[in-house]
Tab-separated table of C-alpha atoms in Angstrom:
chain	number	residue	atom	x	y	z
A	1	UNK	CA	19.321	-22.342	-83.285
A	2	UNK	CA	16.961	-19.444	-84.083
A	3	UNK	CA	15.440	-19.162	-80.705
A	4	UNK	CA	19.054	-18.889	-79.269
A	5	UNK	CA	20.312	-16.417	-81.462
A	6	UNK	CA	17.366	-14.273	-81.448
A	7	UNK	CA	17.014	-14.435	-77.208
A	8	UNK	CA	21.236	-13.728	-77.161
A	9	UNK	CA	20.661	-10.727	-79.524
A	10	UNK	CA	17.821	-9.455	-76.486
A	11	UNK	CA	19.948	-10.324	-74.166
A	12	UNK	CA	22.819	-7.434	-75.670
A	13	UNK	CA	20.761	-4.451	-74.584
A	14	UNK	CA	19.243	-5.608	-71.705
A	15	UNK	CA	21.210	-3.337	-68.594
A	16	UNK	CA	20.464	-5.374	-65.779
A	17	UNK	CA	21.381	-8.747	-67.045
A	18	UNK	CA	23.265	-10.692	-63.947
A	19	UNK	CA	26.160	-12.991	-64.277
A	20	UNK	CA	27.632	-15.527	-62.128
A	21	UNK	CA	30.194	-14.077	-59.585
A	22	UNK	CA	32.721	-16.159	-57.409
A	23	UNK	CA	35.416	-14.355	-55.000
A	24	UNK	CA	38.793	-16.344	-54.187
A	25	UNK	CA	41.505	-15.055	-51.706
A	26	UNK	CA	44.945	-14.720	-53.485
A	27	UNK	CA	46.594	-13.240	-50.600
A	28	UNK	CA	45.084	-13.045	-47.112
A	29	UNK	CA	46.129	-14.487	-43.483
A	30	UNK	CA	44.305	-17.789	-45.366
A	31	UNK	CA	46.749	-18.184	-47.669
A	32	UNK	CA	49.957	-16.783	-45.908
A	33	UNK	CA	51.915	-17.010	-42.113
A	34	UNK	CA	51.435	-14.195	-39.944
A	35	UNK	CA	54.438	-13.235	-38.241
A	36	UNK	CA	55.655	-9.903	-36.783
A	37	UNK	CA	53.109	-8.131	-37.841
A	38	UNK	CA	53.628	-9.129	-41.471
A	39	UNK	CA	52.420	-12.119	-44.133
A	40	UNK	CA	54.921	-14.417	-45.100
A	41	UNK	CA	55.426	-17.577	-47.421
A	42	UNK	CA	52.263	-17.599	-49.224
A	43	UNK	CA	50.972	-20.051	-51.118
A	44	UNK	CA	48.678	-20.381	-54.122
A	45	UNK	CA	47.911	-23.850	-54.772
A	46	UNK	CA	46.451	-25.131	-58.052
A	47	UNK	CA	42.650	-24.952	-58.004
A	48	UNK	CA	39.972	-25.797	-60.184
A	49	UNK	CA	36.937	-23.107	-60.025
A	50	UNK	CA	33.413	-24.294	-61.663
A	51	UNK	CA	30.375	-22.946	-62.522
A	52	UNK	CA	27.134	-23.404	-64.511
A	53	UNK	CA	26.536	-22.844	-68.043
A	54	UNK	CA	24.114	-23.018	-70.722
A	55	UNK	CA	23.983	-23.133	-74.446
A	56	UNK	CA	24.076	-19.520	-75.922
A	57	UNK	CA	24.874	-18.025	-79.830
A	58	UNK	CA	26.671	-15.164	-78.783
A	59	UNK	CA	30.612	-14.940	-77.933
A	60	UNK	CA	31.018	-14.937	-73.795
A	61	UNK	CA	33.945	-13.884	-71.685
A	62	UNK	CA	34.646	-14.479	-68.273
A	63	UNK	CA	36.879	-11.675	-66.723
A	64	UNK	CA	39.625	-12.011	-63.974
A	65	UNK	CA	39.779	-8.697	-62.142
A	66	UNK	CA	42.434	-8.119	-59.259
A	67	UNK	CA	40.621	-6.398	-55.920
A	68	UNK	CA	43.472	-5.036	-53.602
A	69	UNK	CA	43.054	-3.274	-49.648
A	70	UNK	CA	46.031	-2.357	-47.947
A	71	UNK	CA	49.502	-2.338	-48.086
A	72	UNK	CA	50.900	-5.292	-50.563
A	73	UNK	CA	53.571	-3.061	-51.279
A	74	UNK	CA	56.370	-5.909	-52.363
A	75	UNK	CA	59.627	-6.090	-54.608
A	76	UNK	CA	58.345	-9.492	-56.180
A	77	UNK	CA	56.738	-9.616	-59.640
A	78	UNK	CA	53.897	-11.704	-58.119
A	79	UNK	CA	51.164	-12.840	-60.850
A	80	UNK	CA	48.166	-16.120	-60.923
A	81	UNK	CA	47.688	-18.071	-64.056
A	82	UNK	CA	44.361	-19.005	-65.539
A	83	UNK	CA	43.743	-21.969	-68.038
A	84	UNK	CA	40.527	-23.345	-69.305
A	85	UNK	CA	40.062	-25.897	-72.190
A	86	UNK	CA	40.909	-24.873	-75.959
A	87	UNK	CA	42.141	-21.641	-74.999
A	88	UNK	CA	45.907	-20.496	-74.140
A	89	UNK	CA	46.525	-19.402	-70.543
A	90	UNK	CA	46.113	-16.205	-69.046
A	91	UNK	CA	48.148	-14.165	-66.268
A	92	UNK	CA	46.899	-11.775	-63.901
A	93	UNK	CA	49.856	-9.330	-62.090
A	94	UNK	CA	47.433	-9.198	-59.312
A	95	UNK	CA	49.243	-6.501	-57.350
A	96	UNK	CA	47.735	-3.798	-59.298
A	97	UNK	CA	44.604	-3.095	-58.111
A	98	UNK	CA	41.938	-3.651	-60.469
A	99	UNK	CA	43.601	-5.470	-62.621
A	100	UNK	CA	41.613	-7.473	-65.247
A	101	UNK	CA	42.410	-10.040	-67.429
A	102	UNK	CA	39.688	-11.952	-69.688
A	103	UNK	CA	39.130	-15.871	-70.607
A	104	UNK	CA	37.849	-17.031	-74.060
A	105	UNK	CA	36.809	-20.615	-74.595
A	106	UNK	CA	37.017	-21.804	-78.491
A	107	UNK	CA	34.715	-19.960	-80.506
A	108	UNK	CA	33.490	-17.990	-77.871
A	109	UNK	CA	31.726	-20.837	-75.835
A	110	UNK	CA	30.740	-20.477	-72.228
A	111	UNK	CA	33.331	-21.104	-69.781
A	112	UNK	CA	32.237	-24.130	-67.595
A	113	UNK	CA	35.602	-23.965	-65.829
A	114	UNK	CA	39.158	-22.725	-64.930
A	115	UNK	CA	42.841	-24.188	-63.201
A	116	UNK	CA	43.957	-21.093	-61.371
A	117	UNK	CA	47.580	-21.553	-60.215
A	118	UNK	CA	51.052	-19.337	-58.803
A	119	UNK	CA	53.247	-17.910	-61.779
A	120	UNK	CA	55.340	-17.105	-59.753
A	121	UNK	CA	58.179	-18.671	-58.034
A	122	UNK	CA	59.002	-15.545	-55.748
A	123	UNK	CA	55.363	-16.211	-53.789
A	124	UNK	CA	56.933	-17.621	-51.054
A	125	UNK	CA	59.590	-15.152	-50.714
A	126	UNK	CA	56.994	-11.943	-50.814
A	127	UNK	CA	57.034	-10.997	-46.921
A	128	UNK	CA	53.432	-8.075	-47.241
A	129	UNK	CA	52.078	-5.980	-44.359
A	130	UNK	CA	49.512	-7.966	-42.207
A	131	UNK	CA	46.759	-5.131	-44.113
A	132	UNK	CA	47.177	-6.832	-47.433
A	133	UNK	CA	44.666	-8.486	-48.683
A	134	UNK	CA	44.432	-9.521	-52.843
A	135	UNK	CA	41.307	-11.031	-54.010
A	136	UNK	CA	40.185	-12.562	-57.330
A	137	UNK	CA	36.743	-11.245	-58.459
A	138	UNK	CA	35.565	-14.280	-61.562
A	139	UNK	CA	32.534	-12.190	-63.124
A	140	UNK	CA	31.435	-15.584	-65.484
A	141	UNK	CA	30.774	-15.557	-69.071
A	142	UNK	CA	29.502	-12.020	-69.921
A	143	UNK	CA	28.235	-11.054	-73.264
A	144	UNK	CA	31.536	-10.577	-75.227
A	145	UNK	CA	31.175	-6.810	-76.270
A	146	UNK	CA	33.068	-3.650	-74.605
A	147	UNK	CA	30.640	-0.744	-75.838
A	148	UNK	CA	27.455	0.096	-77.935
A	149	UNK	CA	29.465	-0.197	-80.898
A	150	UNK	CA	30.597	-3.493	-80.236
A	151	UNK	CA	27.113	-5.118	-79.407
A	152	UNK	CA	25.285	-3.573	-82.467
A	153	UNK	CA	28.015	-5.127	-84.241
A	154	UNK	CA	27.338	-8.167	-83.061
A	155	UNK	CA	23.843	-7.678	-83.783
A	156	UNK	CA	24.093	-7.171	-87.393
A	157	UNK	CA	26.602	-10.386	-87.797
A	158	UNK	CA	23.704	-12.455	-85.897
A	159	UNK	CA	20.963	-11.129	-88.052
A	160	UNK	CA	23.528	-11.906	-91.410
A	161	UNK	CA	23.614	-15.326	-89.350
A	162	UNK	CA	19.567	-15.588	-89.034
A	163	UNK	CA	19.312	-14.345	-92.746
A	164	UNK	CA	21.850	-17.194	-94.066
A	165	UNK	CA	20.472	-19.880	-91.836
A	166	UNK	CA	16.502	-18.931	-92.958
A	167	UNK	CA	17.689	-19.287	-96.697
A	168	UNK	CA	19.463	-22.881	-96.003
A	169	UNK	CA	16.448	-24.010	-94.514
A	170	UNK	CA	14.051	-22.360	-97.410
A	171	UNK	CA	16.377	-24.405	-100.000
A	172	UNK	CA	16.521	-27.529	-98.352
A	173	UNK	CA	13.080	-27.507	-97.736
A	174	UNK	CA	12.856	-27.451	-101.808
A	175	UNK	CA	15.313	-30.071	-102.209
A	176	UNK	CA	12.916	-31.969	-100.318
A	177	UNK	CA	9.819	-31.518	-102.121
A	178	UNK	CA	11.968	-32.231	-105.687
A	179	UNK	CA	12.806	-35.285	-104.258
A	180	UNK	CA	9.538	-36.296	-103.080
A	181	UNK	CA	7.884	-35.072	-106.631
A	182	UNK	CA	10.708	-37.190	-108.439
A	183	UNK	CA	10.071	-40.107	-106.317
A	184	UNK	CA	6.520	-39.910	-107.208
A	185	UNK	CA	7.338	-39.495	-111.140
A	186	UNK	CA	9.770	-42.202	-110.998
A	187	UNK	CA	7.333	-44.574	-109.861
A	188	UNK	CA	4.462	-43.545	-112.094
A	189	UNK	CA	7.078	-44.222	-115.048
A	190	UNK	CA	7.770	-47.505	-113.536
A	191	UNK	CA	4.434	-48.306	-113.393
A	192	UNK	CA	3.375	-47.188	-116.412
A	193	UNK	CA	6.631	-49.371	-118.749
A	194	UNK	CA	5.164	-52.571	-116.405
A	195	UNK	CA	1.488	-51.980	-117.709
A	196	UNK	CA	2.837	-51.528	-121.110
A	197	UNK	CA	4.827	-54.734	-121.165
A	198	UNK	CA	2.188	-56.827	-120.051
A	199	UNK	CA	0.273	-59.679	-122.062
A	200	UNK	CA	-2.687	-57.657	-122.361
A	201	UNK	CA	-1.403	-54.877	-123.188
A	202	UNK	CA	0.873	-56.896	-126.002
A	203	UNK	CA	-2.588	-58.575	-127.258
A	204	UNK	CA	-4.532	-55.593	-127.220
A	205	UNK	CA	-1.724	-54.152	-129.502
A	206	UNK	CA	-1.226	-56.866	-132.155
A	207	UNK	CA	-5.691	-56.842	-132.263
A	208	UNK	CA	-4.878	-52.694	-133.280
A	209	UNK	CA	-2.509	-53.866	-135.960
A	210	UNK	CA	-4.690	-56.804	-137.872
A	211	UNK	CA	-7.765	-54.307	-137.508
A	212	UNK	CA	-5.936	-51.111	-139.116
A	213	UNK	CA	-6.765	-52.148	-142.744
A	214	UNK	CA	-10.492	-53.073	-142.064
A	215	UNK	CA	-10.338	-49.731	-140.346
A	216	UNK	CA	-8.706	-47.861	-143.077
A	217	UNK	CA	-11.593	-48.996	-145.616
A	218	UNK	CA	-14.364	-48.390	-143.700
A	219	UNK	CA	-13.205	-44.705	-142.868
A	220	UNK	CA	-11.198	-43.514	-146.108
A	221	UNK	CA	-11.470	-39.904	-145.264
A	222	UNK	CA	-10.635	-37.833	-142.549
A	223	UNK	CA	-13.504	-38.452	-139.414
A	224	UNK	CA	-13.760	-35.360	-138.314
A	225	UNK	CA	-16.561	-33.050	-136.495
A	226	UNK	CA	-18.578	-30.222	-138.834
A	227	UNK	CA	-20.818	-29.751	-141.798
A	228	UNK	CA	-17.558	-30.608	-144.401
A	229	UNK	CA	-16.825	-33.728	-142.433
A	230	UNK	CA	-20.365	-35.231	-142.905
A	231	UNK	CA	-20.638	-33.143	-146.405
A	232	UNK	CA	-17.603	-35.730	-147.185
A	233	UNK	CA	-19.131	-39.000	-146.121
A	234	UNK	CA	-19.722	-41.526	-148.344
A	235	UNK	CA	-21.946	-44.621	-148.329
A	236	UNK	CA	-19.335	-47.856	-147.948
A	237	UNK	CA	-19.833	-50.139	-151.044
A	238	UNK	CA	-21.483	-52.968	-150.226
């Protein structure tokens, strides 16, 4: 998790990262009849576009942008729709030239994949000048950020992200070593109650109780180290 956050936060100031790129016709002499000079009855069928991904910490994007040549002058509202997994659709008016339109998985995840379909029911009835050609230009999962401001944003909530994640780790790495020291004490109390339970230990005790008188007579005072300790000595009577 470290590795990936700290390579993504590179990653937001390098200028010549590349992205994948796809191109699909919207409208083109592929996708409509050409008739008297002019396209008719296009279609758009539903289609699934893929690509590659890879695990990343920062937020991605992938971004829909209209590319229009020619005339596609028209009186029909013509639009696509683009829906990927745990994320509500989005709808590109893809008349307007350079046009974009973005696509945001949950939680800012890459995109591995989109439906693109018509939104329009008036596709058919759109007659365009044989010039026209619409494509889609898919620029896939970019780095989420629209300016300098934005990325060192970013930035400082992955660092705050770093920072909390290093301190979890720091404290369960204590947790750890409390449990292994109380595992160790626990035992070593254990052991300790079984050796002094034991019949020798029970033996060895009553032998210190029957041998505290004789050991009370032949050592009335205090036995202690120093010229007033053997000063108080005393020859036992015999």
């Amino acid at each position: 998790m470290r590795f990936l956050i700290a390579g993504a936060t590179c990653t937001l100031f390098l200028p010549s990262v590349t992205h994948a790129a796809d191109a699909y016709d919207l409208i083109s002499p592929a996708r409509c009849e050409l008739r008297f000079n002019r396209l008719m009855n296009c279609q758009l069928p539903q289609v699934s576009l893929t690509t590659p991904t890879a695990e990343t910490a920062v937020p991605l994007r992938t971004t829909l942008r209209s590319v229009v040549s020619g005339n596609c002058s028209t009186q029909y509202p013509l639009e696509a729709r683009a829906e990927t997994a745990g994320a509500p659709p989005v709808f590109l008016p893809y008349l307007q030239n350079n046009k974009e339109v973005r696509l945001r998985a949950d939680g800012g995840a890459p995109v591995s994949a989109f439906t693109l379909s018509d939104a329009s029911t008036w596709t058919p009835s759109a007659v365009l000048d044989a010039s026209c050609r619409i494509m889609l230009d898919v620029r896939w999962n970019e780095v989420d950020v629209s300016s300098t401001g934005e990325a060192q944003a970013l930035v400082t909530a992955l660092n705050a992200e770093i920072a909390a994640a290093e301190s979890h780790a720091d404290r369960m790495e204590e947790l750890m070593l409390y449990q292994r020291a109380y595992a160790f004490m626990s035992s070593l109390a254990d052991r300790f109650r079984v050796e002094l339970s034991n019949e020798s230990m029970q033996e060895l005790r009553a032998a210190a109780l029957e041998a505290g008188p004789a050991m009370e007579w032949s050592c009335p005072y205090k036995c202690v180290d120093g010229e007033e300790g053997r000063a108080g000595k005393r020859e036992a009577p015999r």
